[in-house]
Short mmCIF file of C-alpha atoms in Angstrom, two decimals:
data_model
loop_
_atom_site.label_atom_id
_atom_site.label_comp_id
_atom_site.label_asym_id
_atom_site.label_seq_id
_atom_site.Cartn_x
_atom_site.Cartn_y
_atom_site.Cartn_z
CA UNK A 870 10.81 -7.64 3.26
CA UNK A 871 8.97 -4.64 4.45
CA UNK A 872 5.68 -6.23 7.06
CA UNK A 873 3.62 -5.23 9.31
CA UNK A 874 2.39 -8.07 12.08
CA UNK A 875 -0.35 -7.13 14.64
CA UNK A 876 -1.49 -9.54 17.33
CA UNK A 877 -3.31 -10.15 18.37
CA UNK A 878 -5.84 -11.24 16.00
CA UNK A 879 -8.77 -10.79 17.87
CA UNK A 880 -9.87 -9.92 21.53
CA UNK A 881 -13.18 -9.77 23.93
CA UNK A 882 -13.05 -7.67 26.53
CA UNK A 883 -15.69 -6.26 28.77
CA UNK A 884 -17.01 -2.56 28.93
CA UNK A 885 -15.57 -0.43 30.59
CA UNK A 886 -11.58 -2.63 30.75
CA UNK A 887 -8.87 -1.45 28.93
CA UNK A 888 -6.82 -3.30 26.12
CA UNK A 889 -3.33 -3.25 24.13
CA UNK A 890 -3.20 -3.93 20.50
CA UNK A 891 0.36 -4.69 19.28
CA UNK A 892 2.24 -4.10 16.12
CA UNK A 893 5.47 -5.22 14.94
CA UNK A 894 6.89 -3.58 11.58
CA UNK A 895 10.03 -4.50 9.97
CA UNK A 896 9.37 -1.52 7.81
CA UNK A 897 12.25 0.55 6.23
CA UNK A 898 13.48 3.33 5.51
CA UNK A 899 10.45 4.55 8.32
CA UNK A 900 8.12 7.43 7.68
CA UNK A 901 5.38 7.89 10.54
CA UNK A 902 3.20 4.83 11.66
CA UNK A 903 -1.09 4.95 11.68
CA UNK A 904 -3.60 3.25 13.59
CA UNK A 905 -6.68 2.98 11.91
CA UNK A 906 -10.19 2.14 13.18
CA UNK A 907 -12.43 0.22 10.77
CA UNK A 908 -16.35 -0.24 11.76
CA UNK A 909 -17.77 -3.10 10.53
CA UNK A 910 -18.97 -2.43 6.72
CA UNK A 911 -17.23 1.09 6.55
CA UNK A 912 -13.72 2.66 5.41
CA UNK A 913 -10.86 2.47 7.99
CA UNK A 914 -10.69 5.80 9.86
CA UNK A 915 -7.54 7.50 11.18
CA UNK A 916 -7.18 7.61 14.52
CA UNK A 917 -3.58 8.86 15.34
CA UNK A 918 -0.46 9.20 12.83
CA UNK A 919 3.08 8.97 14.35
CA UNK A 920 6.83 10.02 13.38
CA UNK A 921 9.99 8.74 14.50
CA UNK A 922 10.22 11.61 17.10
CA UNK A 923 6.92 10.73 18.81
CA UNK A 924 6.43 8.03 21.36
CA UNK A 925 3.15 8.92 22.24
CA UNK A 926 -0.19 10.36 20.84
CA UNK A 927 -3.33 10.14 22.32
CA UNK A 928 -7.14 10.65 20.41
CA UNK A 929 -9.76 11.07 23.12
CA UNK A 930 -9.95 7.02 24.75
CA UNK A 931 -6.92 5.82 22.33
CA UNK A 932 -3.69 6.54 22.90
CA UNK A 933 -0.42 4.87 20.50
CA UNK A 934 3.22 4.20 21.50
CA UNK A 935 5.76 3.87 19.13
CA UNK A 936 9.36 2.77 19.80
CA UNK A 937 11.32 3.20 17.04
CA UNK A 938 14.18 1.41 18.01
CA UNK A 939 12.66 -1.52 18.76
CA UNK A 940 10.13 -1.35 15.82
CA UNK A 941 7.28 -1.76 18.06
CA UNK A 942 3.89 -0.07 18.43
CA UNK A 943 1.11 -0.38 20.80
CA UNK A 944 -2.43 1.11 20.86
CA UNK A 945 -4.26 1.18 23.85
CA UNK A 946 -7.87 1.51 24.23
CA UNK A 947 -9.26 3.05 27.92
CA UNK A 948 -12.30 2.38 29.88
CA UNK A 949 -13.71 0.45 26.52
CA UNK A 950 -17.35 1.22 25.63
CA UNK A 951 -19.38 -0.87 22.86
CA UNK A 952 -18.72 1.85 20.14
CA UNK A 953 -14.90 0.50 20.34
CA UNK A 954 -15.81 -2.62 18.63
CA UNK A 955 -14.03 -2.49 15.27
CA UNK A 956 -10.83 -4.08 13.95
CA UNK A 957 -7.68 -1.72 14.79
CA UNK A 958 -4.75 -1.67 11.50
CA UNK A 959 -1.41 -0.62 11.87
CA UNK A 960 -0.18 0.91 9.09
CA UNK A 961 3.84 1.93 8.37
CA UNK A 962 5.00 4.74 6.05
CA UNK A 963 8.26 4.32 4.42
CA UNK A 964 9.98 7.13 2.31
CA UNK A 965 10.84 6.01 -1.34
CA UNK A 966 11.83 8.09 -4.13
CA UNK A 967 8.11 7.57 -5.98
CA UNK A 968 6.94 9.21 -2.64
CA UNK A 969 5.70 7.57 0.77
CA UNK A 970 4.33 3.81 0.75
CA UNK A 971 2.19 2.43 3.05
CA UNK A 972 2.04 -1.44 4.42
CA UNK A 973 -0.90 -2.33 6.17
CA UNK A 974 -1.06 -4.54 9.11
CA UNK A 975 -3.97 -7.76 8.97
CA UNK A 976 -5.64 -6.19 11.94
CA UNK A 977 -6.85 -6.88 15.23
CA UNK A 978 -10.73 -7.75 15.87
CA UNK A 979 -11.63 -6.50 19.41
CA UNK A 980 -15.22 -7.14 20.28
CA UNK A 981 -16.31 -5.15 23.65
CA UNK A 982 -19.82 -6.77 25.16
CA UNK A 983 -21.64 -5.84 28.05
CA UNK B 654 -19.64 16.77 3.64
CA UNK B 655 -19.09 14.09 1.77
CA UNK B 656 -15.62 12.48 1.88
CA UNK B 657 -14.84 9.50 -0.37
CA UNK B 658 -17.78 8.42 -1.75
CA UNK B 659 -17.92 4.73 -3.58
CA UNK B 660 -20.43 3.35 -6.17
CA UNK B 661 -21.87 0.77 -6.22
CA UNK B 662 -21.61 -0.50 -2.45
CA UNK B 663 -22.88 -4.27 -3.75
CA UNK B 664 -22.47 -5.95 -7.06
CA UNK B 665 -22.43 -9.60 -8.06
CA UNK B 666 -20.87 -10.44 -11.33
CA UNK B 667 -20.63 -13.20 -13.49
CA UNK B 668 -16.94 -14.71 -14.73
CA UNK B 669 -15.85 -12.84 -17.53
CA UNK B 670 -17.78 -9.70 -17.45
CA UNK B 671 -16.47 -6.14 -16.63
CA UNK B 672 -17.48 -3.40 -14.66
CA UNK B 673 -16.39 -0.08 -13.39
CA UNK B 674 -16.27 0.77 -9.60
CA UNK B 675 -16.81 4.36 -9.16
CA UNK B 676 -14.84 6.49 -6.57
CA UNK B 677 -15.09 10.38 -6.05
CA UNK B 678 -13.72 12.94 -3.62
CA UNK B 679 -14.75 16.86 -2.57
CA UNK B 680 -11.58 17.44 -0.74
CA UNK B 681 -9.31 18.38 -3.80
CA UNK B 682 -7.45 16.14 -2.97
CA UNK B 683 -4.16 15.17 -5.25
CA UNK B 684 -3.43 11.74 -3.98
CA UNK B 685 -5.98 8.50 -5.00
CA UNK B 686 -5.80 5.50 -4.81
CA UNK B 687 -7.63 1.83 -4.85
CA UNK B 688 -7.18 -1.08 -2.36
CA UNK B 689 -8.49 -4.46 -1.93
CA UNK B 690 -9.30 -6.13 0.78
CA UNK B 691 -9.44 -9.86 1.53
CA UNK B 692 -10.30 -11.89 5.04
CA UNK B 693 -6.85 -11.87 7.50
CA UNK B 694 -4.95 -9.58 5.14
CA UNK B 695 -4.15 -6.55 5.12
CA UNK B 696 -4.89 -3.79 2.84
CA UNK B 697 -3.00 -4.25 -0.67
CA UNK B 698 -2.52 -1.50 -2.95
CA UNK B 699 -4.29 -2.09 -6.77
CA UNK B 700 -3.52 1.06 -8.32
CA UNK B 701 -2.77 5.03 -7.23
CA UNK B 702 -2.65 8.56 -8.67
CA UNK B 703 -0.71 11.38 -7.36
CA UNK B 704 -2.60 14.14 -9.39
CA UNK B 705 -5.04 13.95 -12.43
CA UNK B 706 -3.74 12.71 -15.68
CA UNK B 707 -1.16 10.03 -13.42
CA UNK B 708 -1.81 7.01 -12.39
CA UNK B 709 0.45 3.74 -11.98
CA UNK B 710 0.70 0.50 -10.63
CA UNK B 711 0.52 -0.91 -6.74
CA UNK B 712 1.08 -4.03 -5.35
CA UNK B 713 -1.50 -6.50 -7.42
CA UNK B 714 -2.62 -4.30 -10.37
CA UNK B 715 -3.01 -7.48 -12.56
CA UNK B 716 -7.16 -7.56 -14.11
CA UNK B 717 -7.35 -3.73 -13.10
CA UNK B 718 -7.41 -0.66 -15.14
CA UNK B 719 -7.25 3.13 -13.69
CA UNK B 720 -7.73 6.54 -15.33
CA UNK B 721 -8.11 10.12 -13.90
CA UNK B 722 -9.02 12.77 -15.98
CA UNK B 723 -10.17 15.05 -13.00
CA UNK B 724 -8.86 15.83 -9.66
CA UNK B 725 -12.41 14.57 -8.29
CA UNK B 726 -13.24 10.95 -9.76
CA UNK B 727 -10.77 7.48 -9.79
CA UNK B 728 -12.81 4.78 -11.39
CA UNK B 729 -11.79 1.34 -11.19
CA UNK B 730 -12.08 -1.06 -14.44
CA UNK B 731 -12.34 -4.80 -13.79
CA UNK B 732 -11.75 -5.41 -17.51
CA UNK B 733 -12.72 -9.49 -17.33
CA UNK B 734 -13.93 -10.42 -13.93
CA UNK B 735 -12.43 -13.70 -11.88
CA UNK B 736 -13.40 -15.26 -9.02
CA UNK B 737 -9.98 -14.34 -7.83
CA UNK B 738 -11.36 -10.87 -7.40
CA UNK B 739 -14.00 -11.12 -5.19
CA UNK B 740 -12.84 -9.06 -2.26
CA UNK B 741 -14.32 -5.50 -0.54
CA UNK B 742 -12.23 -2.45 -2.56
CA UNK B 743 -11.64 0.94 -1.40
CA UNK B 744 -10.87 4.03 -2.26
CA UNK B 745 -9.08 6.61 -0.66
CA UNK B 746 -7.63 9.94 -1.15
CA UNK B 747 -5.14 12.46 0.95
CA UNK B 748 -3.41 15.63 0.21
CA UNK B 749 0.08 13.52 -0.49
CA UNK B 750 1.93 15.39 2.30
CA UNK B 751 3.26 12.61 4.01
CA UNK B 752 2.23 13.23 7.81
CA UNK B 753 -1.79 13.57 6.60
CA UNK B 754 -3.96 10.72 6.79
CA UNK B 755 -5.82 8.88 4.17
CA UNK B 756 -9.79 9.03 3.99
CA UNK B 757 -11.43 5.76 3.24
CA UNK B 758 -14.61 5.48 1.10
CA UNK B 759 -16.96 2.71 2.85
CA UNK B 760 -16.16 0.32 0.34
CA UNK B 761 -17.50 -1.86 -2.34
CA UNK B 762 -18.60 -5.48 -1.81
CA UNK B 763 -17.83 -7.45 -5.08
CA UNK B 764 -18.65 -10.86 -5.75
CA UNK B 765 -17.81 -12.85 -8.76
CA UNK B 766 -19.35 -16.22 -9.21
#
């Protein structure tokens, strides 16, 4: 069965720490993997899109691992201001022959206070 | 510019009645599609079009109708509204290449009491 398990569910940290959201897909045939950024009460935002040949890809504070072999992702936030509160979603791609699907992750909840 | 936009962004709605969730893009953008979203699950996929005049079926399509006569606009039909659908739905829209992300709309709170 093709998931997508992120943990974990939700975090505090301070401003100005770092963090690392995990994801654990079981996902196949694999197509790229996405983080996503969702704000509370908006759409979920891209933030970096991976393919099996990348292990790493940063966007400005966030940068996402991927190891394919292991079927593992990480995304980790740097120097965390109050702006980064939002719940992260891992999202997989898999090739099928009625074009790419997506399963989405449940989230993580990170909450970054003063 | 606009992105995805979504009307209404609230609605409350009685058992039984229908409604029609409106979704529109200005990205020419061939790929829609609809998802809802409940508390500690992830996104699931209601129904998608790769190009106007095509739509079909996702994940939980059941109480849902789809039609899209124009590249721009994806309206959702709740044809006979059940509790069982209260959730936040989005909709989003990408060029279909497979490496480009999607862009969310920011949603659309339904409630059905």
């Amino acid at each position: 069965k093709n998931q997508v398990e992120q943990s974990p569910q939700s975090l505090i940290i301070l401003e100005g720490k770092n963090c690392t959201l995990q994801c654990n897909y079981t996902v196949s045939p694999f197509s790229n993997l996405r983080w996503y950024k969702q704000d509370t009460g908006r759409g979920p935002v891209s933030l970096t899109i991976m393919t099996f040949s990348e292990n790493t890809k940063s966007n400005g504070r966030y940068t996402a691992t991927l190891d394919a072999d292991t079927k593992q992702s990480s995304l980790h936030i740097t120097a965390s201001q109050l702006s980064d509160s939002a719940s992260y979603i891992c999202v997989v791609s898999r090739a099928s022959a009625a074009g790419n699907k997506l399963t989405f992750g449940g989230g993580t909840r990170v909450l970054v206070k003063p | 510019n606009a992105g995805v936009t979504q009307t209404p962004k609230f609605q409350v709605l009685k058992t039984g009645q229908s409604m029609t969730l409106q979704c529109a893009q200005d990205m020419n953008h061939e790929y829609m599609s609809w998802y809802r979203q409940d508390p500690g699950m992830g996104l699931r996929l209601i129904h998608y079009s790769v190009g106007a005049g095509i739509t079909d079926q996702g994940e939980v399509p059941n109480g849902y109708n789809v039609s899209r006569s124009t590249t721009e606009d994806f309206p959702l039909r709740l044809l006979s509204a059940a509790p069982s659908q209260t959730s936040v739905y989005f909709c989003a829209s990408s060029t279909g290449f497979s490496n480009q992300p999607q862009h969310f709309g920011d949603g659309t709170r339904l409630s059905i009491l």
